[in-house]
Amino acid sequence: MVIFVLIASLAQLLAPSLVSMMVDGVSGNEEGLIIMLAVAMIVLSVVGLIFSVAFSGQIAVVLAVAIPILVIAVTGILFGASRYSVKLRSKTDAINRLFLEALEGVRVIRAFNKQEHEIDRFEDTNEEAAEISRKSIVTSGLMTPVVNTLFGLTSVGAMMAGAANIGHGGMEVGSLVAATQYINIILIAIMLLASVVSMFPDAYACMKRIGEVLETEVTIRDSEKDKPEPSYRGTVEFRNVTFAYTGADAPVLKGINFVSKSGETTAIIGRTGCGKSSIVKLIPRLYDTLFGDVLVDGVNVKDYKLDDLRERIGYVPQKNVLFTGDIAENLNF
Ligand SMILES: Nc1ncnc2c1ncn2[C@@H]1O[C@H](COP(=O)(O)OP(=O)(O)OP(=O)(O)O)[C@@H](O)[C@H]1O
Ligand SMILES: [Mg+2]
């Protein structure tokens, strides 16, 4: 009994923080608090259940019916909400991407008079996000009314069962009062637990997005062969190289052959988008060829350790990136 009262007061203590977390979002060490609350609620409902069965036999039957219904309803709502949450995350991504593109490409957009088009695109994506957000809120909003209704019905059921029992002398009024108190405590615990769990869909959606990035497999790996590295000569050779980006309909490079010897300057000329930068990216093995070989100092780039290969190459990308620091540091980088 003492443990029960302790847990109940702990729950009362924690409930306001939970509400504030739901309003302001979770931050810092509040995760600990949420887990604590969730554990407390589980213990509270289990202990409550045991007590109500022990002290008020038949009334516990009402709980045996009510709790599974409550759990199914809550799970269903959470399941629906989490589907919208996942969709909403990817829409938020799209909004961020469009915003970034518009910001970075503002001059291009102006030069081609595409402001209206960009604004429409941004608006459409926002509309879609708002629509999903609306559905998500409606779904999660079902939680409180559904739980409250079930709560009310359970109390009524307990009262009716109790009253019938008291009527034919099988139970005392005091036991009924105690039983309804237990039921209240159990249901409050389940409701609080539901509000803790209702934070899961968002967390799940975020976890999934982060997981997608972390679980992306590295396709370009170090060579297994333990060959001595060739001496530095500074030659690059392409042998019948064909290359396509993943998911592209057609290869950007087809049957490319050339040799760039040490001391020579090789220039590659072509219209925009014809694959000049793609050729250069194959040399430090930022991508692997589809067919054919790229050789640096006479050795296939796939036979190098990546560090050794890239050590041999100075690469100035078309789109420059400046890291924080001074010019010297950037050049050294
Ligand atoms: N990471 C990528 N994923 C998919 N497709 C890409 C990627 N990078 C480039 N492409 C496509 O491959 C083609 C060749 O691109 P690349 O950047 O090699 O052209 P480029 O000749 O360097 O053009 P530019 O003269 O504009 O620099 C283009 O159609 C481009 O859209
Ligand atoms: Mg280029």
PDB file of N, CA, C and O in Angstrom, residues 238-244 251-256 282 288-293:
ATOM      1  N   PHE A 238      42.336   6.513 -68.642  1.00  0.00           N
ATOM      2  CA  PHE A 238      40.968   5.975 -68.679  1.00  0.00           C
ATOM      3  C   PHE A 238      40.919   4.904 -69.752  1.00  0.00           C
ATOM      4  O   PHE A 238      41.305   5.157 -70.884  1.00  0.00           O
ATOM      5  N   ARG A 239      40.476   3.694 -69.394  1.00  0.00           N
ATOM      6  CA  ARG A 239      40.378   2.618 -70.381  1.00  0.00           C
ATOM      7  C   ARG A 239      38.922   2.204 -70.551  1.00  0.00           C
ATOM      8  O   ARG A 239      38.365   1.548 -69.688  1.00  0.00           O
ATOM      9  N   ASN A 240      38.362   2.653 -71.654  1.00  0.00           N
ATOM     10  CA  ASN A 240      37.004   2.230 -72.015  1.00  0.00           C
ATOM     11  C   ASN A 240      36.014   2.391 -70.857  1.00  0.00           C
ATOM     12  O   ASN A 240      35.264   1.467 -70.537  1.00  0.00           O
ATOM     13  N   VAL A 241      36.020   3.591 -70.256  1.00  0.00           N
ATOM     14  CA  VAL A 241      35.228   3.798 -69.044  1.00  0.00           C
ATOM     15  C   VAL A 241      33.776   4.160 -69.364  1.00  0.00           C
ATOM     16  O   VAL A 241      33.518   5.045 -70.160  1.00  0.00           O
ATOM     17  N   THR A 242      32.883   3.427 -68.747  1.00  0.00           N
ATOM     18  CA  THR A 242      31.458   3.771 -68.812  1.00  0.00           C
ATOM     19  C   THR A 242      30.992   3.969 -67.384  1.00  0.00           C
ATOM     20  O   THR A 242      31.345   3.192 -66.499  1.00  0.00           O
ATOM     21  N   PHE A 243      30.225   5.046 -67.184  1.00  0.00           N
ATOM     22  CA  PHE A 243      29.815   5.362 -65.810  1.00  0.00           C
ATOM     23  C   PHE A 243      28.400   5.929 -65.781  1.00  0.00           C
ATOM     24  O   PHE A 243      28.031   6.742 -66.628  1.00  0.00           O
ATOM     25  N   ALA A 244      27.624   5.483 -64.824  1.00  0.00           N
ATOM     26  CA  ALA A 244      26.269   6.028 -64.636  1.00  0.00           C
ATOM     27  C   ALA A 244      26.045   6.290 -63.156  1.00  0.00           C
ATOM     28  O   ALA A 244      26.528   5.539 -62.315  1.00  0.00           O
ATOM     29  N   PRO A 251      23.867   6.096 -68.914  1.00  0.00           N
ATOM     30  CA  PRO A 251      25.197   6.480 -68.408  1.00  0.00           C
ATOM     31  C   PRO A 251      25.584   7.888 -68.868  1.00  0.00           C
ATOM     32  O   PRO A 251      25.212   8.297 -69.971  1.00  0.00           O
ATOM     33  N   VAL A 252      26.326   8.613 -68.008  1.00  0.00           N
ATOM     34  CA  VAL A 252      26.806   9.944 -68.421  1.00  0.00           C
ATOM     35  C   VAL A 252      28.070   9.796 -69.262  1.00  0.00           C
ATOM     36  O   VAL A 252      28.354  10.632 -70.115  1.00  0.00           O
ATOM     37  N   LEU A 253      28.856   8.758 -68.966  1.00  0.00           N
ATOM     38  CA  LEU A 253      30.095   8.548 -69.717  1.00  0.00           C
ATOM     39  C   LEU A 253      30.023   7.192 -70.406  1.00  0.00           C
ATOM     40  O   LEU A 253      29.627   6.205 -69.797  1.00  0.00           O
ATOM     41  N   LYS A 254      30.396   7.182 -71.681  1.00  0.00           N
ATOM     42  CA  LYS A 254      30.369   5.909 -72.411  1.00  0.00           C
ATOM     43  C   LYS A 254      31.676   5.719 -73.154  1.00  0.00           C
ATOM     44  O   LYS A 254      32.072   6.585 -73.942  1.00  0.00           O
ATOM     45  N   GLY A 255      32.381   4.617 -72.889  1.00  0.00           N
ATOM     46  CA  GLY A 255      33.593   4.253 -73.615  1.00  0.00           C
ATOM     47  C   GLY A 255      34.639   5.352 -73.693  1.00  0.00           C
ATOM     48  O   GLY A 255      35.109   5.675 -74.778  1.00  0.00           O
ATOM     49  N   ILE A 256      34.978   5.921 -72.543  1.00  0.00           N
ATOM     50  CA  ILE A 256      35.978   7.008 -72.531  1.00  0.00           C
ATOM     51  C   ILE A 256      37.394   6.410 -72.472  1.00  0.00           C
ATOM     52  O   ILE A 256      37.687   5.567 -71.628  1.00  0.00           O
ATOM     53  N   LEU A 282      35.866  10.405 -60.975  1.00  0.00           N
ATOM     54  CA  LEU A 282      36.247   8.993 -61.014  1.00  0.00           C
ATOM     55  C   LEU A 282      37.709   8.799 -60.624  1.00  0.00           C
ATOM     56  O   LEU A 282      38.103   7.715 -60.199  1.00  0.00           O
ATOM     57  N   ASP A 288      32.565   4.734 -58.457  1.00  0.00           N
ATOM     58  CA  ASP A 288      33.204   3.649 -59.196  1.00  0.00           C
ATOM     59  C   ASP A 288      32.645   3.576 -60.606  1.00  0.00           C
ATOM     60  O   ASP A 288      31.465   3.883 -60.824  1.00  0.00           O
ATOM     61  N   THR A 289      33.472   3.144 -61.538  1.00  0.00           N
ATOM     62  CA  THR A 289      33.016   3.023 -62.927  1.00  0.00           C
ATOM     63  C   THR A 289      32.028   1.865 -63.030  1.00  0.00           C
ATOM     64  O   THR A 289      32.037   0.946 -62.204  1.00  0.00           O
ATOM     65  N   LEU A 290      31.213   1.920 -64.082  1.00  0.00           N
ATOM     66  CA  LEU A 290      30.288   0.811 -64.351  1.00  0.00           C
ATOM     67  C   LEU A 290      31.060  -0.273 -65.099  1.00  0.00           C
ATOM     68  O   LEU A 290      31.027  -1.443 -64.743  1.00  0.00           O
ATOM     69  N   PHE A 291      31.738   0.131 -66.153  1.00  0.00           N
ATOM     70  CA  PHE A 291      32.661  -0.744 -66.890  1.00  0.00           C
ATOM     71  C   PHE A 291      33.953   0.025 -67.109  1.00  0.00           C
ATOM     72  O   PHE A 291      33.974   1.243 -67.065  1.00  0.00           O
ATOM     73  N   GLY A 292      35.020  -0.711 -67.425  1.00  0.00           N
ATOM     74  CA  GLY A 292      36.285  -0.063 -67.755  1.00  0.00           C
ATOM     75  C   GLY A 292      37.094   0.282 -66.519  1.00  0.00           C
ATOM     76  O   GLY A 292      36.621   0.108 -65.385  1.00  0.00           O
ATOM     77  N   ASP A 293      38.318   0.738 -66.736  1.00  0.00           N
ATOM     78  CA  ASP A 293      39.234   0.996 -65.619  1.00  0.00           C
ATOM     79  C   ASP A 293      39.791   2.405 -65.646  1.00  0.00           C
ATOM     80  O   ASP A 293      40.015   2.971 -66.708  1.00  0.00           O
TER      81      ASP A 293
END
